[in-house]
Amino acid sequence: MWIRFNFTLPGVYTDKLLLGLGVLLVIHAVACRWAGLYRGMWIFASLPDLKRVLRAVGVSALGLVALLALDRRPGPEIPRSMLILFPVLLLMVMGGGRAAWRMWKEHRIYGALRAEGKPVVVVGAGTGGAMLVRELERSPDWHVVALVDDNPAKWGLELHGQPVVGGIEQLPQVLQDFKAQHVILAMPSAAADALKRSADIAVRAGAHVFTVPGIEDLMSGKVAINAMRPVDIEDLLGREPVKIDSDHLKDMIGGKTVLITGAGGSIGSELCRQLARFAPARLVLVETSEFALYNIEQWFRVHRPETQIVPLAGDVKDAARLEEIFATWKPQLVFHAAAYKHVPLMEVGNAWQAVRNNVLGTLLVAAHAQRFGAERFVLISTDKAVNPTNVMGATKRLAEMICQAMADSLTTRFITVRFGNVLDSAGSVVPLFR
């Protein structure tokens, strides 16, 4: 009323106003109780709290309508404009008060922390990016300085106060402009190709790259949006990881002696780690590099002390050493991963060594596996054995032909597995990026 009459209150309205105001306050208190406003914490005021405020204001406005309709006392009528002014002002006071309190409290608590965090650029201005920026506003470790997104409609806009400055291709320039060295990929539902492209651009710009959890984990509530981790190799795979038949493998491997050649290499060491999951009786690790053999032995001591391992230094070209190993341990499964694999290095200057190691070595190991009654011999080959155009590919093709020729064995089953490009292998680009 005071606002309605230009900040004055005519005396003729005093009696009506005092009585009506008392009744209206009771109605409003009941409405707030019904809407649950007394349960909300102002420092965490958000959209659900605004909905409660709207319900309370709506009930109070209906109470005012009822009061005006039932008021039959003599005197001037309450202006009908109060039906609009009252709920609008009430909403501004109740909603605005909560918003102002939260803004002041967050600035007081987190304002200093934001300045201390490492500057970071977020890739993705969608739902995932919005959730992440909101969470990082309270983080003492990170300070979001900008976002990039390939949707031009978002360029120049702001997300929780942070600017969307351009597309992903502009990321190197954005990192330089904002003096940031960290990038977070906030695209939990993006395809692997999009993640791979974004990570590649960020890595080439010299940034440390992190990603948020997948959309399934977020929707299930297993993890929060701010549970960031470094980009994993599986994120860059370009397809979903193959799910292995664990039950079948446990039946095949469990309780048996397994021999792995090249056990300290990129593929061989990972084979050892995965095979250990299926409870073999023992793993016989054959490796020509002392350092690589030591590394894989130490890994088992720390991470899989319950697995019995037999670390053996040996060369697959050494027939006498192979004879000793097979005679002593009589492996039931043999995984032959020992090979020279670097294409440029195995050309002219080292071609003969590639033939000796990849061809003769395979022949010797396969022959010993057959002679000592191994159940299975698995050759780890490569896609470069298909129509080979280089020495390394040709030697691996010859190794495959050796296994094909011996496949008629009645005692040993010979299997060839062709790998494509092995992500994160020794000498690949991923460790170089790191």
CSV table of C-alpha atoms in Angstrom, one decimal:
chain,number,residue,atom,x,y,z
A,1,MET,CA,0.0,0.0,0.0
A,2,TRP,CA,2.8,2.4,0.9
A,3,ILE,CA,4.3,1.9,-2.6
A,4,ARG,CA,0.9,2.0,-4.3
A,5,PHE,CA,0.3,5.5,-3.0
A,6,ASN,CA,3.8,6.9,-3.9
A,7,PHE,CA,5.4,6.1,-0.6
A,8,THR,CA,2.6,7.6,1.5
A,9,LEU,CA,-0.3,5.8,3.4
A,10,PRO,CA,-3.7,7.6,3.6
A,11,GLY,CA,-5.1,7.4,7.1
A,12,VAL,CA,-8.5,6.0,5.8
A,13,TYR,CA,-6.8,2.7,5.1
A,14,THR,CA,-5.1,2.3,8.5
A,15,ASP,CA,-7.8,0.2,10.3
A,16,LYS,CA,-8.4,-2.0,7.3
A,17,LEU,CA,-4.8,-2.5,6.6
A,18,LEU,CA,-3.8,-3.5,10.2
A,19,LEU,CA,-6.5,-6.1,10.5
A,20,GLY,CA,-6.0,-7.5,7.0
A,21,LEU,CA,-2.2,-7.5,7.4
A,22,GLY,CA,-2.5,-9.6,10.6
A,23,VAL,CA,-4.7,-12.2,8.8
A,24,LEU,CA,-2.4,-12.2,5.7
A,25,LEU,CA,0.7,-12.8,7.9
A,26,VAL,CA,-0.9,-15.9,9.4
A,27,ILE,CA,-1.9,-17.1,5.9
A,28,HIS,CA,1.6,-16.5,4.6
A,29,ALA,CA,3.3,-18.3,7.6
A,30,VAL,CA,1.1,-21.3,6.9
A,31,ALA,CA,1.9,-21.2,3.2
A,32,CYS,CA,5.6,-21.1,3.9
A,33,ARG,CA,5.3,-24.0,6.2
A,34,TRP,CA,3.3,-26.0,3.7
A,35,ALA,CA,5.8,-25.2,0.9
A,36,GLY,CA,8.7,-26.3,3.0
A,37,LEU,CA,10.6,-23.0,3.0
A,38,TYR,CA,11.7,-23.4,6.6
A,39,ARG,CA,13.7,-26.6,5.7
A,40,GLY,CA,15.9,-24.9,3.1
A,41,MET,CA,19.4,-23.7,3.8
A,42,TRP,CA,19.9,-20.3,2.3
A,43,ILE,CA,23.6,-20.8,1.5
A,44,PHE,CA,22.5,-23.6,-0.9
A,45,ALA,CA,19.4,-21.8,-2.3
A,46,SER,CA,18.7,-23.1,-5.8
A,47,LEU,CA,15.9,-23.8,-8.3
A,48,PRO,CA,14.0,-26.2,-5.9
A,49,ASP,CA,14.0,-23.4,-3.3
A,50,LEU,CA,12.7,-21.0,-5.9
A,51,LYS,CA,9.8,-23.4,-6.7
A,52,ARG,CA,9.0,-23.5,-3.0
A,53,VAL,CA,9.0,-19.7,-2.8
A,54,LEU,CA,6.6,-19.6,-5.8
A,55,ARG,CA,4.2,-22.0,-4.1
A,56,ALA,CA,4.2,-20.0,-0.9
A,57,VAL,CA,3.7,-16.7,-2.8
A,58,GLY,CA,0.9,-18.2,-4.8
A,59,VAL,CA,-1.0,-19.4,-1.7
A,60,SER,CA,-0.4,-16.0,-0.1
A,61,ALA,CA,-1.7,-14.2,-3.2
A,62,LEU,CA,-4.9,-16.4,-3.1
A,63,GLY,CA,-5.3,-15.5,0.6
A,64,LEU,CA,-5.2,-11.8,-0.4
A,65,VAL,CA,-7.9,-12.4,-3.0
A,66,ALA,CA,-10.0,-14.1,-0.5
A,67,LEU,CA,-9.6,-11.3,2.1
A,68,LEU,CA,-10.6,-8.6,-0.5
A,69,ALA,CA,-13.6,-10.6,-1.5
A,70,LEU,CA,-14.8,-11.2,2.0
A,71,ASP,CA,-14.1,-7.7,3.4
A,72,ARG,CA,-17.5,-6.0,3.8
A,73,ARG,CA,-16.4,-3.3,6.3
A,74,PRO,CA,-17.3,0.3,5.5
A,75,GLY,CA,-14.7,2.6,4.0
A,76,PRO,CA,-12.6,2.8,0.9
A,77,GLU,CA,-11.8,-0.4,-0.9
A,78,ILE,CA,-8.3,-1.8,-1.1
A,79,PRO,CA,-6.9,-1.0,-4.6
A,80,ARG,CA,-7.0,-3.9,-6.9
A,81,SER,CA,-3.5,-3.2,-8.0
A,82,MET,CA,-2.4,-4.8,-4.7
A,83,LEU,CA,-3.3,-8.2,-6.3
A,84,ILE,CA,-0.3,-7.6,-8.6
A,85,LEU,CA,2.0,-5.6,-6.4
A,86,PHE,CA,1.8,-7.9,-3.4
A,87,PRO,CA,2.9,-11.2,-5.0
A,88,VAL,CA,5.6,-9.5,-7.2
A,89,LEU,CA,7.2,-7.7,-4.2
A,90,LEU,CA,6.9,-10.8,-2.0
A,91,LEU,CA,8.6,-12.9,-4.7
A,92,MET,CA,11.4,-10.3,-5.0
A,93,VAL,CA,12.0,-10.2,-1.3
A,94,MET,CA,11.8,-13.9,-0.6
A,95,GLY,CA,13.6,-15.1,-3.8
A,96,GLY,CA,16.0,-12.2,-4.1
A,97,GLY,CA,17.0,-12.4,-0.4
A,98,ARG,CA,18.0,-16.0,-0.7
A,99,ALA,CA,19.9,-15.4,-3.9
A,100,ALA,CA,21.7,-12.4,-2.4
A,101,TRP,CA,22.6,-14.3,0.8
A,102,ARG,CA,24.0,-17.2,-1.2
A,103,MET,CA,26.1,-14.9,-3.5
A,104,TRP,CA,27.6,-13.1,-0.5
A,105,LYS,CA,28.3,-16.3,1.4
A,106,GLU,CA,29.9,-18.1,-1.5
A,107,HIS,CA,32.0,-15.0,-2.3
A,108,ARG,CA,33.1,-14.9,1.3
A,109,ILE,CA,34.0,-18.6,1.5
A,110,TYR,CA,35.2,-19.4,-2.0
A,111,GLY,CA,36.3,-16.0,-3.4
A,112,ALA,CA,39.9,-16.2,-2.2
A,113,LEU,CA,40.2,-19.9,-3.2
A,114,ARG,CA,39.2,-19.2,-6.8
A,115,ALA,CA,42.2,-16.9,-7.3
A,116,GLU,CA,44.6,-19.6,-6.0
A,117,GLY,CA,43.4,-22.4,-8.4
A,118,LYS,CA,45.3,-23.4,-11.5
A,119,PRO,CA,43.8,-21.8,-14.6
A,120,VAL,CA,42.0,-24.4,-16.8
A,121,VAL,CA,40.1,-24.3,-20.1
A,122,VAL,CA,37.0,-26.5,-20.3
A,123,VAL,CA,36.2,-28.2,-23.7
A,124,GLY,CA,32.5,-28.5,-24.1
A,125,ALA,CA,29.8,-25.9,-23.2
A,126,GLY,CA,26.9,-28.4,-23.0
A,127,THR,CA,25.3,-30.0,-19.9
A,128,GLY,CA,28.5,-31.6,-18.8
A,129,GLY,CA,30.5,-28.4,-19.1
A,130,ALA,CA,27.8,-26.4,-17.2
A,131,MET,CA,27.9,-29.0,-14.4
A,132,LEU,CA,31.7,-29.0,-14.3
A,133,VAL,CA,32.0,-25.2,-14.2
A,134,ARG,CA,29.5,-24.9,-11.4
A,135,GLU,CA,31.3,-27.5,-9.3
A,136,LEU,CA,34.8,-26.0,-9.9
A,137,GLU,CA,33.6,-22.6,-8.7
A,138,ARG,CA,34.1,-24.0,-5.2
A,139,SER,CA,37.4,-25.8,-5.9
A,140,PRO,CA,40.7,-24.5,-4.4
A,141,ASP,CA,42.6,-26.4,-7.1
A,142,TRP,CA,41.1,-25.2,-10.3
A,143,HIS,CA,40.0,-21.9,-11.7
A,144,VAL,CA,38.0,-22.0,-15.0
A,145,VAL,CA,39.1,-19.2,-17.2
A,146,ALA,CA,37.3,-20.0,-20.5
A,147,LEU,CA,35.4,-22.6,-22.4
A,148,VAL,CA,35.6,-23.8,-26.1
A,149,ASP,CA,32.8,-25.6,-28.1
A,150,ASP,CA,32.4,-26.4,-31.7
A,151,ASN,CA,28.8,-25.0,-31.7
A,152,PRO,CA,29.1,-21.5,-33.2
A,153,ALA,CA,25.8,-20.5,-31.6
A,154,LYS,CA,27.5,-20.6,-28.2
A,155,TRP,CA,30.5,-18.5,-29.1
A,156,GLY,CA,30.5,-15.2,-27.2
A,157,LEU,CA,28.0,-16.4,-24.6
A,158,GLU,CA,28.8,-17.1,-20.9
A,159,LEU,CA,28.3,-20.2,-18.8
A,160,HIS,CA,28.1,-19.5,-15.1
A,161,GLY,CA,30.1,-16.3,-15.7
A,162,GLN,CA,32.8,-17.9,-17.8
A,163,PRO,CA,33.1,-17.0,-21.5
A,164,VAL,CA,32.7,-19.4,-24.4
A,165,VAL,CA,35.5,-18.0,-26.6
A,166,GLY,CA,35.5,-20.2,-29.7
A,167,GLY,CA,35.8,-23.6,-31.2
A,168,ILE,CA,38.1,-26.5,-30.3
A,169,GLU,CA,40.5,-25.7,-33.1
A,170,GLN,CA,41.2,-22.4,-31.4
A,171,LEU,CA,42.3,-24.2,-28.2
A,172,PRO,CA,46.0,-23.6,-28.6
A,173,GLN,CA,45.5,-19.8,-28.9
A,174,VAL,CA,43.0,-19.8,-26.0
A,175,LEU,CA,45.5,-21.6,-23.8
A,176,GLN,CA,48.1,-19.0,-24.7
A,177,ASP,CA,45.8,-16.0,-24.2
A,178,PHE,CA,44.7,-17.2,-20.7
A,179,LYS,CA,48.1,-18.6,-19.7
A,180,ALA,CA,46.5,-22.0,-18.9
A,181,GLN,CA,48.3,-25.3,-19.0
A,182,HIS,CA,45.4,-27.6,-18.2
A,183,VAL,CA,42.4,-28.7,-20.2
A,184,ILE,CA,39.4,-30.7,-19.0
A,185,LEU,CA,37.3,-32.5,-21.6
A,186,ALA,CA,33.7,-32.0,-20.3
A,187,MET,CA,31.9,-34.2,-23.0
A,188,PRO,CA,30.7,-37.3,-21.1
A,189,SER,CA,28.4,-38.5,-23.9
A,190,ALA,CA,30.7,-37.6,-26.8
A,191,ALA,CA,31.9,-40.2,-29.3
A,192,ALA,CA,35.4,-41.5,-29.0
A,193,ASP,CA,36.4,-39.8,-32.2
A,194,ALA,CA,35.5,-36.4,-30.8
A,195,LEU,CA,37.4,-37.0,-27.5
A,196,LYS,CA,40.4,-38.2,-29.5
A,197,ARG,CA,40.4,-35.1,-31.7
A,198,SER,CA,40.0,-32.8,-28.7
A,199,ALA,CA,42.7,-34.6,-26.7
A,200,ASP,CA,45.1,-34.5,-29.7
A,201,ILE,CA,44.7,-30.7,-30.1
A,202,ALA,CA,45.2,-30.1,-26.4
A,203,VAL,CA,48.3,-32.4,-26.2
A,204,ARG,CA,49.9,-30.8,-29.3
A,205,ALA,CA,49.4,-27.4,-27.6
A,206,GLY,CA,51.4,-28.7,-24.6
A,207,ALA,CA,48.5,-28.9,-22.1
A,208,HIS,CA,47.8,-31.5,-19.5
A,209,VAL,CA,44.6,-33.2,-20.4
A,210,PHE,CA,41.9,-34.5,-18.1
A,211,THR,CA,38.4,-35.8,-18.7
A,212,VAL,CA,35.2,-36.2,-16.7
A,213,PRO,CA,33.5,-39.6,-16.1
A,214,GLY,CA,31.2,-41.1,-18.7
A,215,ILE,CA,27.5,-40.3,-18.9
A,216,GLU,CA,26.6,-43.8,-17.5
A,217,ASP,CA,28.6,-43.3,-14.4
A,218,LEU,CA,27.2,-39.8,-13.9
A,219,MET,CA,23.6,-40.9,-14.4
A,220,SER,CA,24.0,-43.8,-12.0
A,221,GLY,CA,25.4,-41.6,-9.3
A,222,LYS,CA,28.6,-43.6,-9.0
A,223,VAL,CA,30.8,-40.6,-9.4
A,224,ALA,CA,30.4,-36.8,-9.5
A,225,ILE,CA,31.1,-34.5,-12.4
A,226,ASN,CA,34.2,-33.2,-10.7
A,227,ALA,CA,35.8,-36.6,-10.4
A,228,MET,CA,38.3,-35.8,-13.1
A,229,ARG,CA,41.0,-38.2,-14.3
A,230,PRO,CA,43.8,-38.1,-16.9
A,231,VAL,CA,42.7,-39.1,-20.3
A,232,ASP,CA,42.8,-42.9,-20.5
A,233,ILE,CA,43.9,-44.9,-23.5
A,234,GLU,CA,40.4,-46.4,-23.8
A,235,ASP,CA,39.1,-42.9,-24.2
A,236,LEU,CA,41.1,-42.6,-27.5
A,237,LEU,CA,40.3,-46.1,-28.8
A,238,GLY,CA,37.7,-45.0,-31.3
A,239,ARG,CA,35.4,-47.8,-30.3
A,240,GLU,CA,34.0,-49.6,-27.3
A,241,PRO,CA,36.6,-51.9,-25.6
A,242,VAL,CA,36.1,-55.5,-26.4
A,243,LYS,CA,34.5,-57.4,-23.5
A,244,ILE,CA,36.4,-60.7,-22.9
A,245,ASP,CA,34.8,-64.0,-21.9
A,246,SER,CA,36.3,-64.2,-18.4
A,247,ASP,CA,34.6,-67.5,-17.4
A,248,HIS,CA,36.0,-69.3,-20.5
A,249,LEU,CA,39.5,-67.9,-20.0
A,250,LYS,CA,39.5,-68.9,-16.4
A,251,ASP,CA,38.7,-72.5,-17.4
A,252,MET,CA,41.4,-72.4,-20.0
A,253,ILE,CA,44.2,-70.7,-17.9
A,254,GLY,CA,43.4,-71.4,-14.3
A,255,GLY,CA,45.8,-73.8,-12.6
A,256,LYS,CA,48.1,-74.1,-15.6
A,257,THR,CA,51.7,-73.2,-16.3
A,258,VAL,CA,51.8,-70.3,-18.8
A,259,LEU,CA,55.0,-69.2,-20.6
A,260,ILE,CA,55.2,-65.7,-22.1
A,261,THR,CA,58.1,-64.8,-24.4
A,262,GLY,CA,58.9,-61.1,-24.6
A,263,ALA,CA,57.3,-60.8,-21.1
A,264,GLY,CA,58.9,-57.4,-20.4
A,265,GLY,CA,57.7,-55.7,-23.6
A,266,SER,CA,54.7,-53.5,-24.2
A,267,ILE,CA,52.4,-56.3,-25.3
A,268,GLY,CA,54.1,-59.1,-23.3
A,269,SER,CA,54.0,-57.3,-20.0
A,270,GLU,CA,50.3,-56.4,-20.4
A,271,LEU,CA,49.6,-60.0,-21.3
A,272,CYS,CA,51.3,-61.1,-18.1
A,273,ARG,CA,49.1,-58.7,-16.0
A,274,GLN,CA,45.9,-59.9,-17.7
A,275,LEU,CA,46.8,-63.6,-17.5
A,276,ALA,CA,47.4,-63.2,-13.8
A,277,ARG,CA,43.7,-62.4,-13.3
A,278,PHE,CA,42.8,-65.9,-14.2
A,279,ALA,CA,44.7,-67.7,-11.5
A,280,PRO,CA,47.4,-69.7,-13.4
A,281,ALA,CA,49.6,-72.1,-11.5
A,282,ARG,CA,52.6,-70.0,-12.5
A,283,LEU,CA,53.7,-67.6,-15.1
A,284,VAL,CA,57.1,-68.3,-16.7
A,285,LEU,CA,58.4,-64.9,-17.9
A,286,VAL,CA,61.1,-65.1,-20.6
A,287,GLU,CA,62.7,-61.8,-21.6
A,288,THR,CA,66.1,-60.9,-23.2
A,289,SER,CA,66.2,-57.5,-21.6
A,290,GLU,CA,67.4,-57.6,-18.0
A,291,PHE,CA,65.8,-54.2,-17.2
A,292,ALA,CA,62.4,-55.1,-18.7
A,293,LEU,CA,62.5,-58.4,-16.8
A,294,TYR,CA,63.2,-56.6,-13.6
A,295,ASN,CA,60.4,-54.1,-14.1
A,296,ILE,CA,57.8,-56.8,-14.7
A,297,GLU,CA,59.0,-58.8,-11.8
A,298,GLN,CA,58.8,-55.8,-9.5
A,299,TRP,CA,55.3,-55.1,-10.7
A,300,PHE,CA,54.2,-58.6,-9.7
A,301,ARG,CA,55.8,-58.3,-6.3
A,302,VAL,CA,53.9,-55.1,-5.6
A,303,HIS,CA,50.6,-55.7,-7.3
A,304,ARG,CA,50.2,-59.4,-7.6
A,305,PRO,CA,52.3,-61.0,-4.8
A,306,GLU,CA,50.0,-64.0,-4.8
A,307,THR,CA,50.8,-65.0,-8.4
A,308,GLN,CA,53.8,-67.3,-8.7
A,309,ILE,CA,56.2,-66.0,-11.4
A,310,VAL,CA,59.4,-67.4,-12.8
A,311,PRO,CA,61.4,-64.6,-14.3
A,312,LEU,CA,63.9,-66.1,-16.7
A,313,ALA,CA,66.5,-64.2,-18.8
A,314,GLY,CA,66.7,-65.8,-22.2
A,315,ASP,CA,66.7,-65.3,-26.0
A,316,VAL,CA,64.2,-67.0,-28.3
A,317,LYS,CA,67.0,-67.5,-30.8
A,318,ASP,CA,68.9,-69.6,-28.2
A,319,ALA,CA,67.8,-73.2,-28.8
A,320,ALA,CA,69.7,-74.6,-25.8
A,321,ARG,CA,68.1,-72.1,-23.4
A,322,LEU,CA,64.7,-72.8,-24.8
A,323,GLU,CA,65.3,-76.6,-24.3
A,324,GLU,CA,66.2,-76.0,-20.7
A,325,ILE,CA,63.2,-73.8,-20.0
A,326,PHE,CA,60.7,-76.1,-21.6
A,327,ALA,CA,62.2,-79.2,-20.1
A,328,THR,CA,62.1,-77.7,-16.6
A,329,TRP,CA,58.7,-76.0,-16.6
A,330,LYS,CA,56.7,-77.9,-19.3
A,331,PRO,CA,54.3,-75.0,-20.0
A,332,GLN,CA,50.8,-75.9,-21.1
A,333,LEU,CA,50.1,-72.5,-22.7
A,334,VAL,CA,52.7,-70.5,-24.7
A,335,PHE,CA,52.2,-66.9,-25.7
A,336,HIS,CA,54.9,-65.8,-28.1
A,337,ALA,CA,55.2,-62.0,-27.9
A,338,ALA,CA,59.0,-61.6,-28.4
A,339,ALA,CA,59.6,-59.8,-31.6
A,340,TYR,CA,61.3,-56.7,-33.2
A,341,LYS,CA,58.4,-54.5,-34.1
A,342,HIS,CA,59.7,-51.0,-35.1
A,343,VAL,CA,59.3,-50.7,-38.9
A,344,PRO,CA,61.9,-48.1,-39.7
A,345,LEU,CA,64.6,-49.7,-37.5
A,346,MET,CA,64.1,-53.1,-39.0
A,347,GLU,CA,64.9,-52.0,-42.6
A,348,VAL,CA,68.2,-52.3,-44.4
A,349,GLY,CA,70.7,-52.0,-41.5
A,350,ASN,CA,68.9,-54.5,-39.2
A,351,ALA,CA,66.9,-56.6,-41.7
A,352,TRP,CA,68.8,-59.8,-41.0
A,353,GLN,CA,68.4,-59.4,-37.2
A,354,ALA,CA,64.6,-59.0,-37.8
A,355,VAL,CA,64.6,-62.3,-39.7
A,356,ARG,CA,66.6,-64.1,-37.0
A,357,ASN,CA,64.4,-62.8,-34.2
A,358,ASN,CA,61.0,-62.8,-35.7
A,359,VAL,CA,61.2,-65.9,-38.0
A,360,LEU,CA,63.9,-68.2,-36.5
A,361,GLY,CA,62.8,-67.3,-32.9
A,362,THR,CA,59.2,-68.2,-33.7
A,363,LEU,CA,60.2,-71.4,-35.3
A,364,LEU,CA,62.3,-72.4,-32.3
A,365,VAL,CA,59.7,-71.5,-29.7
A,366,ALA,CA,56.8,-73.2,-31.7
A,367,ALA,CA,58.9,-76.3,-32.2
A,368,HIS,CA,59.7,-76.6,-28.5
A,369,ALA,CA,56.0,-76.0,-27.6
A,370,GLN,CA,55.0,-78.8,-29.9
A,371,ARG,CA,57.8,-81.1,-28.7
A,372,PHE,CA,57.0,-80.7,-25.0
A,373,GLY,CA,53.2,-81.1,-25.5
A,374,ALA,CA,51.9,-77.6,-24.9
A,375,GLU,CA,48.1,-77.4,-25.3
A,376,ARG,CA,48.2,-74.1,-27.1
A,377,PHE,CA,50.7,-71.9,-28.8
A,378,VAL,CA,49.6,-68.3,-29.4
A,379,LEU,CA,51.6,-66.1,-31.8
A,380,ILE,CA,51.2,-62.4,-31.3
A,381,SER,CA,51.4,-61.0,-34.8
A,382,THR,CA,50.6,-57.7,-36.4
A,383,ASP,CA,48.3,-56.1,-39.1
A,384,LYS,CA,51.5,-55.3,-41.0
A,385,ALA,CA,51.7,-59.0,-41.9
A,386,VAL,CA,48.9,-58.4,-44.4
A,387,ASN,CA,50.4,-57.8,-47.8
A,388,PRO,CA,53.7,-56.8,-46.2
A,389,THR,CA,55.5,-53.8,-47.6
A,390,ASN,CA,58.4,-53.7,-45.2
A,391,VAL,CA,60.9,-56.1,-43.6
A,392,MET,CA,59.2,-56.2,-40.2
A,393,GLY,CA,55.8,-57.1,-41.8
A,394,ALA,CA,57.4,-59.7,-44.0
A,395,THR,CA,59.1,-61.4,-41.0
A,396,LYS,CA,55.8,-61.5,-39.1
A,397,ARG,CA,54.1,-63.0,-42.2
A,398,LEU,CA,56.7,-65.7,-42.3
A,399,ALA,CA,56.1,-66.3,-38.6
A,400,GLU,CA,52.4,-66.8,-39.3
A,401,MET,CA,53.2,-69.2,-42.1
A,402,ILE,CA,55.3,-71.3,-39.7
A,403,CYS,CA,52.3,-71.6,-37.3
A,404,GLN,CA,50.0,-72.5,-40.2
A,405,ALA,CA,52.4,-75.2,-41.3
A,406,MET,CA,52.5,-76.7,-37.8
A,407,ALA,CA,48.8,-76.4,-37.2
A,408,ASP,CA,48.3,-80.1,-38.1
A,409,SER,CA,50.0,-81.1,-34.9
A,410,LEU,CA,48.0,-83.6,-32.9
A,411,THR,CA,49.3,-82.3,-29.5
A,412,THR,CA,49.4,-78.5,-29.8
A,413,ARG,CA,46.8,-76.0,-31.1
A,414,PHE,CA,48.5,-73.1,-33.0
A,415,ILE,CA,46.7,-69.7,-32.9
A,416,THR,CA,47.7,-66.4,-34.5
A,417,VAL,CA,46.4,-63.1,-33.2
A,418,ARG,CA,47.0,-59.9,-35.3
A,419,PHE,CA,47.2,-56.6,-33.3
A,420,GLY,CA,46.7,-53.3,-34.9
A,421,ASN,CA,48.5,-50.2,-33.7
A,422,VAL,CA,49.1,-50.7,-30.0
A,423,LEU,CA,48.1,-47.6,-28.1
A,424,ASP,CA,50.6,-46.6,-25.3
A,425,SER,CA,53.2,-49.1,-26.4
A,426,ALA,CA,56.9,-48.4,-25.9
A,427,GLY,CA,58.0,-46.0,-28.6
A,428,SER,CA,54.5,-45.0,-29.6
A,429,VAL,CA,53.3,-41.4,-29.7
A,430,VAL,CA,51.2,-41.6,-26.5
A,431,PRO,CA,54.3,-41.9,-24.1
A,432,LEU,CA,56.0,-39.1,-26.2
A,433,PHE,CA,53.0,-36.8,-25.6
A,434,ARG,CA,53.2,-37.5,-21.9
